[in-house]
Coordinates of C-alpha atoms and ligand atoms in Angstrom, one line a residue:
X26 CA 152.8 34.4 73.1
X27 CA 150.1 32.4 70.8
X28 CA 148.6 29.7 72.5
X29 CA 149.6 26.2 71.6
X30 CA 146.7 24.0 70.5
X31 CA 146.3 20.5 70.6
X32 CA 147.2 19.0 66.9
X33 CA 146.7 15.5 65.4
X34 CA 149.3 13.9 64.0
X35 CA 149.7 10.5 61.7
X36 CA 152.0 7.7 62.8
X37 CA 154.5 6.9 59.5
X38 CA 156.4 4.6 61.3
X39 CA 157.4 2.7 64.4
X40 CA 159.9 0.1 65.3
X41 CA 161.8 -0.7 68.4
X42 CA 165.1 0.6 68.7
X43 CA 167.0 -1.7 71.6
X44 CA 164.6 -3.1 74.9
X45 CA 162.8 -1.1 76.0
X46 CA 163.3 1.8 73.3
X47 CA 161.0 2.6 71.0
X48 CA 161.4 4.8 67.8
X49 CA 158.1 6.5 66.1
X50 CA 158.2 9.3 63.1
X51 CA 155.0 11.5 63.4
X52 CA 153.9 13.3 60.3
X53 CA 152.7 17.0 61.9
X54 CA 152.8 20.5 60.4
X55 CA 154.6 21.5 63.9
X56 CA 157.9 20.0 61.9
X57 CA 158.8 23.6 60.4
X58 CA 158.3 25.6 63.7
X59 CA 160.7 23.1 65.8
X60 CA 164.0 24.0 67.4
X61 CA 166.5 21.5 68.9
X62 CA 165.6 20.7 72.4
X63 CA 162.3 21.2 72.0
X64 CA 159.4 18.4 73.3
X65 CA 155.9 17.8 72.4
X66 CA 153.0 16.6 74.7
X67 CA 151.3 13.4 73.3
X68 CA 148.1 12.5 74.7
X69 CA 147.5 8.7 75.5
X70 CA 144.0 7.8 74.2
X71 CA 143.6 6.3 77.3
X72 CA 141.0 8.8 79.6
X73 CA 142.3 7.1 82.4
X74 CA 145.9 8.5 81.6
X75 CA 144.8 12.1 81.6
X76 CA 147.8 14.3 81.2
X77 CA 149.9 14.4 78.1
X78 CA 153.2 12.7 78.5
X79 CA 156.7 15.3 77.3
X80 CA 158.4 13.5 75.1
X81 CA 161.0 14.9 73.5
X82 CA 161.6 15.8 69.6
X83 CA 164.8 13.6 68.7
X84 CA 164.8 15.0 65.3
X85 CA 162.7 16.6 62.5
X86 CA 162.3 16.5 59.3
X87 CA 160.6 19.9 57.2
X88 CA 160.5 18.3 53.7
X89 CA 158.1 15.3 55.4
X90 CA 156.6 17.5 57.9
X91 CA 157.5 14.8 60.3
X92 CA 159.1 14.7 63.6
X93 CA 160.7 11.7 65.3
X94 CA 160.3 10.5 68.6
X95 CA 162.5 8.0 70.6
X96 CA 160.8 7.1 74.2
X97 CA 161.6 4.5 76.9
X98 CA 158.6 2.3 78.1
X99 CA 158.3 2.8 81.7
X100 CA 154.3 3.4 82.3
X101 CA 151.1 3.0 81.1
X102 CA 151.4 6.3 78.9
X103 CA 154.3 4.9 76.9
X104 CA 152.7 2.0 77.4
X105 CA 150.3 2.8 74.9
X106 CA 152.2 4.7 73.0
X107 CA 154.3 1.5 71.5
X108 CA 151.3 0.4 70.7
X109 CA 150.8 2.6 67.4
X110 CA 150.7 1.5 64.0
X111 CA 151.4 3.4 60.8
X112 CA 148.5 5.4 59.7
X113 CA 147.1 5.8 63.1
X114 CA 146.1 9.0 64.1
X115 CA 147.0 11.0 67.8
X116 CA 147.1 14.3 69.8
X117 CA 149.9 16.4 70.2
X118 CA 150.6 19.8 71.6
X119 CA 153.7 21.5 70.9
X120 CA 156.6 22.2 70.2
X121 CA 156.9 23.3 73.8
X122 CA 159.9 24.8 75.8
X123 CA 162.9 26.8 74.6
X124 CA 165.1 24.8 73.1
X125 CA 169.1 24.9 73.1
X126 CA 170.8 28.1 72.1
X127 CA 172.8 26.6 69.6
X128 CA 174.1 30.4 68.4
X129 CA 176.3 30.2 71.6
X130 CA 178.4 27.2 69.8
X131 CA 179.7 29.7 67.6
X132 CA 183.6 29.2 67.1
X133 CA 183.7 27.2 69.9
X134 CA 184.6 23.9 70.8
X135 CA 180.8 22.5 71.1
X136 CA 179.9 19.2 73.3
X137 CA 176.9 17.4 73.3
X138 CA 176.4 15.1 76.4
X139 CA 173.3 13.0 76.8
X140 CA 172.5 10.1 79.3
X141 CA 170.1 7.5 79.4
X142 CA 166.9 8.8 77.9
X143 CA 168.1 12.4 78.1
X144 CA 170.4 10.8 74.2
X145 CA 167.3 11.7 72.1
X146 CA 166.6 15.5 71.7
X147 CA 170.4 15.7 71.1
X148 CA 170.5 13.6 67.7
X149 CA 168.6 16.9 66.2
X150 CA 170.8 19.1 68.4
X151 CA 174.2 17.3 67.1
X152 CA 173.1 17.4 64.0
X153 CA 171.9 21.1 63.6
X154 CA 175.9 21.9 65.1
X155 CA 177.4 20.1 62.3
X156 CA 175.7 21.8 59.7
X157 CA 176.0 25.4 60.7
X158 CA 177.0 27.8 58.3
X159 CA 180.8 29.7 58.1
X160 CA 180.6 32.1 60.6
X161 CA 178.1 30.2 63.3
X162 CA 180.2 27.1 62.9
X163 CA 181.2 25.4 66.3
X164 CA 185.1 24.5 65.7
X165 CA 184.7 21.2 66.6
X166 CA 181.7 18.7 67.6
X167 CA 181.8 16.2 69.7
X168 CA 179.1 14.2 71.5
X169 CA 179.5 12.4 75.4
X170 CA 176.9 9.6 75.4
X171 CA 176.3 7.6 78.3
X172 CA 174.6 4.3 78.7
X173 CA 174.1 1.2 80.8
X174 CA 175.8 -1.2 78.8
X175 CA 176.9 -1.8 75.3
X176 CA 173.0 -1.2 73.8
X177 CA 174.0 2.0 72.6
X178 CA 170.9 3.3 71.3
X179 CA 171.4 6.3 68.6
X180 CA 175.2 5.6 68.8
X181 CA 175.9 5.0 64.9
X182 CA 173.6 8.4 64.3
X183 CA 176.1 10.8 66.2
X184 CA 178.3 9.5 64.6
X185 CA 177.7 11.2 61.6
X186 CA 177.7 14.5 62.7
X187 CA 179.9 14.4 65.7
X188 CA 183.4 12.9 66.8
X189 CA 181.5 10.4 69.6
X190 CA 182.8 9.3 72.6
X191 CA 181.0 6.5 74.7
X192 CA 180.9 5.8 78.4
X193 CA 179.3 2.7 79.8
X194 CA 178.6 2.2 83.4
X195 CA 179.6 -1.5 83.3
X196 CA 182.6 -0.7 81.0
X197 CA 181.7 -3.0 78.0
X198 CA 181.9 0.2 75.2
X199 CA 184.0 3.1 75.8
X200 CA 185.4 5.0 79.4
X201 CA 183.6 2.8 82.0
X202 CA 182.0 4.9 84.2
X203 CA 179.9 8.1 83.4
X204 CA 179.9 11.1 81.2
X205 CA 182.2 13.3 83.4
X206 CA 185.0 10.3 83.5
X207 CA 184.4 9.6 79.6
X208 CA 184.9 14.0 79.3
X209 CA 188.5 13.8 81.5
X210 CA 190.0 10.4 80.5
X211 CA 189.2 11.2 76.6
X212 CA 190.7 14.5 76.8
X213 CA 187.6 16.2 75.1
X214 CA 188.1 19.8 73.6
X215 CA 185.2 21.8 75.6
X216 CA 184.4 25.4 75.1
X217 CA 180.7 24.7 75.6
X218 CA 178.4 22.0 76.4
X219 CA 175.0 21.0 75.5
X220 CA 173.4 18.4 78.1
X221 CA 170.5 16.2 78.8
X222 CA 169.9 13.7 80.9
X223 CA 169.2 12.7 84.9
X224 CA 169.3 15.2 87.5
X225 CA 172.2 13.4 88.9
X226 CA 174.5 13.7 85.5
X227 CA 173.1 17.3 85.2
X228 CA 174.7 18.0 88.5
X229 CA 178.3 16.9 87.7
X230 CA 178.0 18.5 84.7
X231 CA 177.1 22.0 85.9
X232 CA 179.9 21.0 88.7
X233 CA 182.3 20.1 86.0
X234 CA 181.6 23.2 84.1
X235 CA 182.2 25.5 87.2
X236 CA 185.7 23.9 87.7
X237 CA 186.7 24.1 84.5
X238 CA 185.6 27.7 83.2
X239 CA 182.9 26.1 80.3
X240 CA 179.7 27.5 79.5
X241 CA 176.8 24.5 80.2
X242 CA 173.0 24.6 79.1
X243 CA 171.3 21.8 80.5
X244 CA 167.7 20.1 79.9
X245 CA 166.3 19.1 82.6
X246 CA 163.6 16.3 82.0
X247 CA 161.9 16.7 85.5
X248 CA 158.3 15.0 85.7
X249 CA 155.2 17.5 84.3
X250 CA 152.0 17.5 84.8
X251 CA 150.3 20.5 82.6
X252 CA 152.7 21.5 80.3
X253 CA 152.0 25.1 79.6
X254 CA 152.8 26.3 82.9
X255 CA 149.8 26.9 84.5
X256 CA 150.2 24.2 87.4
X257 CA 153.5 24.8 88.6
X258 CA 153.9 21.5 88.8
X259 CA 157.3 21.5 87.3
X260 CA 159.5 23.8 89.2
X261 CA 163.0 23.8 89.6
X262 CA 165.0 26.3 92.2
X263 CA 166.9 28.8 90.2
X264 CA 168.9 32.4 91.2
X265 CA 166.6 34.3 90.2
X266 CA 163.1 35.5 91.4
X267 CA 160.4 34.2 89.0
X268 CA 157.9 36.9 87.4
X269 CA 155.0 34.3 87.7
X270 CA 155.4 33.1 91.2
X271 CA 157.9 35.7 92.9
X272 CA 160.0 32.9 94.4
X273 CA 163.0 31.5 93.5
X274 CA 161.5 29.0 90.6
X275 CA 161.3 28.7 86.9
X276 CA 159.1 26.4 85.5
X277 CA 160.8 23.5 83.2
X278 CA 157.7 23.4 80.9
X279 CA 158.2 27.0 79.3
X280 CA 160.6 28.9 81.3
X281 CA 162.8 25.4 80.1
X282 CA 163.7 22.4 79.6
X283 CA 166.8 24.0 78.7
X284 CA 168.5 26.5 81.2
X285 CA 171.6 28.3 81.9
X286 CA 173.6 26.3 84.0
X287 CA 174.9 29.3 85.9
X288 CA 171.1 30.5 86.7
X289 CA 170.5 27.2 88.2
X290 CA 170.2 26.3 92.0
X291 CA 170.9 22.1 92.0
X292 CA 172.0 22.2 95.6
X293 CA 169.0 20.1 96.3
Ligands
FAD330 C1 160.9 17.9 78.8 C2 160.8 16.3 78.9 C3 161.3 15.6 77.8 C4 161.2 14.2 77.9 N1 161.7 13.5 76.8 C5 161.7 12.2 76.8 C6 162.1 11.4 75.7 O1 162.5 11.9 74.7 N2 162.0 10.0 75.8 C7 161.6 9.4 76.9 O2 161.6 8.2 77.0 N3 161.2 10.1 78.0 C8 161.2 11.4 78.0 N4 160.7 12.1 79.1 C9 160.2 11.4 80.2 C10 158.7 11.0 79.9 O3 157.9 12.1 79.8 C11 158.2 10.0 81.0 O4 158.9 8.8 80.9 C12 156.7 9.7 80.6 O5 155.9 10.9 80.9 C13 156.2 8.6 81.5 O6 154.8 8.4 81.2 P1 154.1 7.0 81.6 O7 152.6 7.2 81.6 O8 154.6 5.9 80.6 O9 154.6 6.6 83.0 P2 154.0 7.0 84.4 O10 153.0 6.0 84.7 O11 153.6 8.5 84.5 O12 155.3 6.8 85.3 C14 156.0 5.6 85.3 C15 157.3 5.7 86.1 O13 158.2 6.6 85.4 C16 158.6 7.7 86.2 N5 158.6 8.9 85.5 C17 157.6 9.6 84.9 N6 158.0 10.7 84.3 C18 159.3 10.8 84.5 C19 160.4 11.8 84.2 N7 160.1 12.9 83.5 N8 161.6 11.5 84.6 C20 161.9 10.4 85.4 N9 161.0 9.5 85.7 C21 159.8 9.7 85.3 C22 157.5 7.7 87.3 O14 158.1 8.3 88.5 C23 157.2 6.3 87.5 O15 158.1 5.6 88.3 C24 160.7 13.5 79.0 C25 160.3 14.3 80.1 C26 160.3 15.7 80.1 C27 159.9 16.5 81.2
FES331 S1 153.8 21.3 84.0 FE1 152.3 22.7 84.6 S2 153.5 24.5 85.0 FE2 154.9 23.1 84.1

């Protein structure tokens, strides 16, 4: 596999999207390569932040070469980040990881299900769904979001490609509660689900999946350090034995984000 290199990439535009949440199109020839799911690596300028942060690619845009990324301010890497005005000019590596396998959607009843700041890379998955050509069109799809309250972040977007159903954890929009109650008391048609989100969502939703006989493949967005799996810093416990290390791992960074939720181990 080619080596990914370390790109710049211009700053079109960026505006905050609800507290917190901030929303930045990136102009970058890495636009026509990207599949849905995918992340990049953005580099603070910052020395003293040395690793690149994964971020992932909400959607992209060929005909602009541009990607868009939607990112919650939490440290001093997206920190700095939400500091970038148009025409400014940044380091990116990518796209990294595997991406969903949207083929499996294929006459099937296809549900998206993102949580928190696990929404994002499913705008471009949602959307890629709905506009799948006869023969590798999903029946239906619908998208599970889940927030804290009624900022529903990227809400109107699914909208357009997806029937959308909202949970809230303190009940102000949609099923109170999370994903999984939103999934039963809606009565969503389910075939096969896309996920991202935390680990704890991810959980009930391979759980979910087991009980009911779906197919699930789930992003895990589990803290890196690297990127291009050379530090195993990212591992997660799966079934089966890993060529690199010979244990029971699989690195998130390109053995992921997204896995099979069968060939996962999330007992722990
Ligand atoms: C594949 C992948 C895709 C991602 N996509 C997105 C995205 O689209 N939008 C977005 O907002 N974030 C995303 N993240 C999380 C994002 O990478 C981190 O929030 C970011 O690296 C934090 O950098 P920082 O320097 O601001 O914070 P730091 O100073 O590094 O950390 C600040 C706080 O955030 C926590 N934190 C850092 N990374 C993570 C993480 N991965 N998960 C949970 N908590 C974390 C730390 O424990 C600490 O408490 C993604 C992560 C991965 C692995
Ligand atoms: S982050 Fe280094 S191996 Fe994945």
């Amino acid at each position: 596999m080619a080596q990914k290199m370390k790109k710049e990439a211009r700053v079109i535009s960026q505006k905050m999207l609800s507290e917190g949440i901030y929303d930045m199109w990136l102009e970058t020839p890495i636009a026509k390569d990207v599949k849905a799911g995918q992340f990049v690596g953005v580099y603070p300028v910052n020395k003293a932040t040395l690793l690149p942060r994964p971020i992932s690619i909400c959607e992209d845009d060929c005909e602009r070469s541009a990607i868009r990324l939607v990112y919650r301010v939490v440290g001093s890497g997206t920190a700095e980040f939400a500091l970038y005005q148009p025409d400014d000019y940044i380091m990116i590596l990518g796209p990294l990881g595997n991406g969903f396998p949207l083929e499996k959607a294929a006459g099937k009843k296809a549900v998206v299900i993102g949580g928190g700041i696990g929404v994002p890379p499913l705008l471009e998955t949602t959307k890629r769904l709905s506009q799948k050509k006869e023969g590798d069109k999903p029946e239906i799809v619908s998208a599970v979001m889940g927030y804290r309250n009624s900022d529903t972040f990227l809400a109107d977007e699914f909208s357009k490609y997806s029937t959308l159903y909202i949970a809230s954890e303190d009940g102000s929009i949609g099923t109170k509660g999370n994903v999984i109650d939103a999934l039963k008391a809606q009565n969503v048609p389910c075939d096969v689900i896309f996920a991202c989100g935390p680990m704890p969502m991810l959980r009930g939703i391979k759980k979910y999946a087991e009980e009911t006989g779906v197919k699930a493949y789930l992003s895990l967005e589990e803290r890196m350090a690297c990127g291009v799996g050379a530090c195993l810093g990212c591992v997660c416990k799966t079934k089966n034995v890993d060529e690199h290390s010979h244990v029971n791992n699989a690195r998130i960074c390109t053995d992921g984000p997204v896995f099979d939720a069968d060939d996962l181990d999330m007992t722990v």
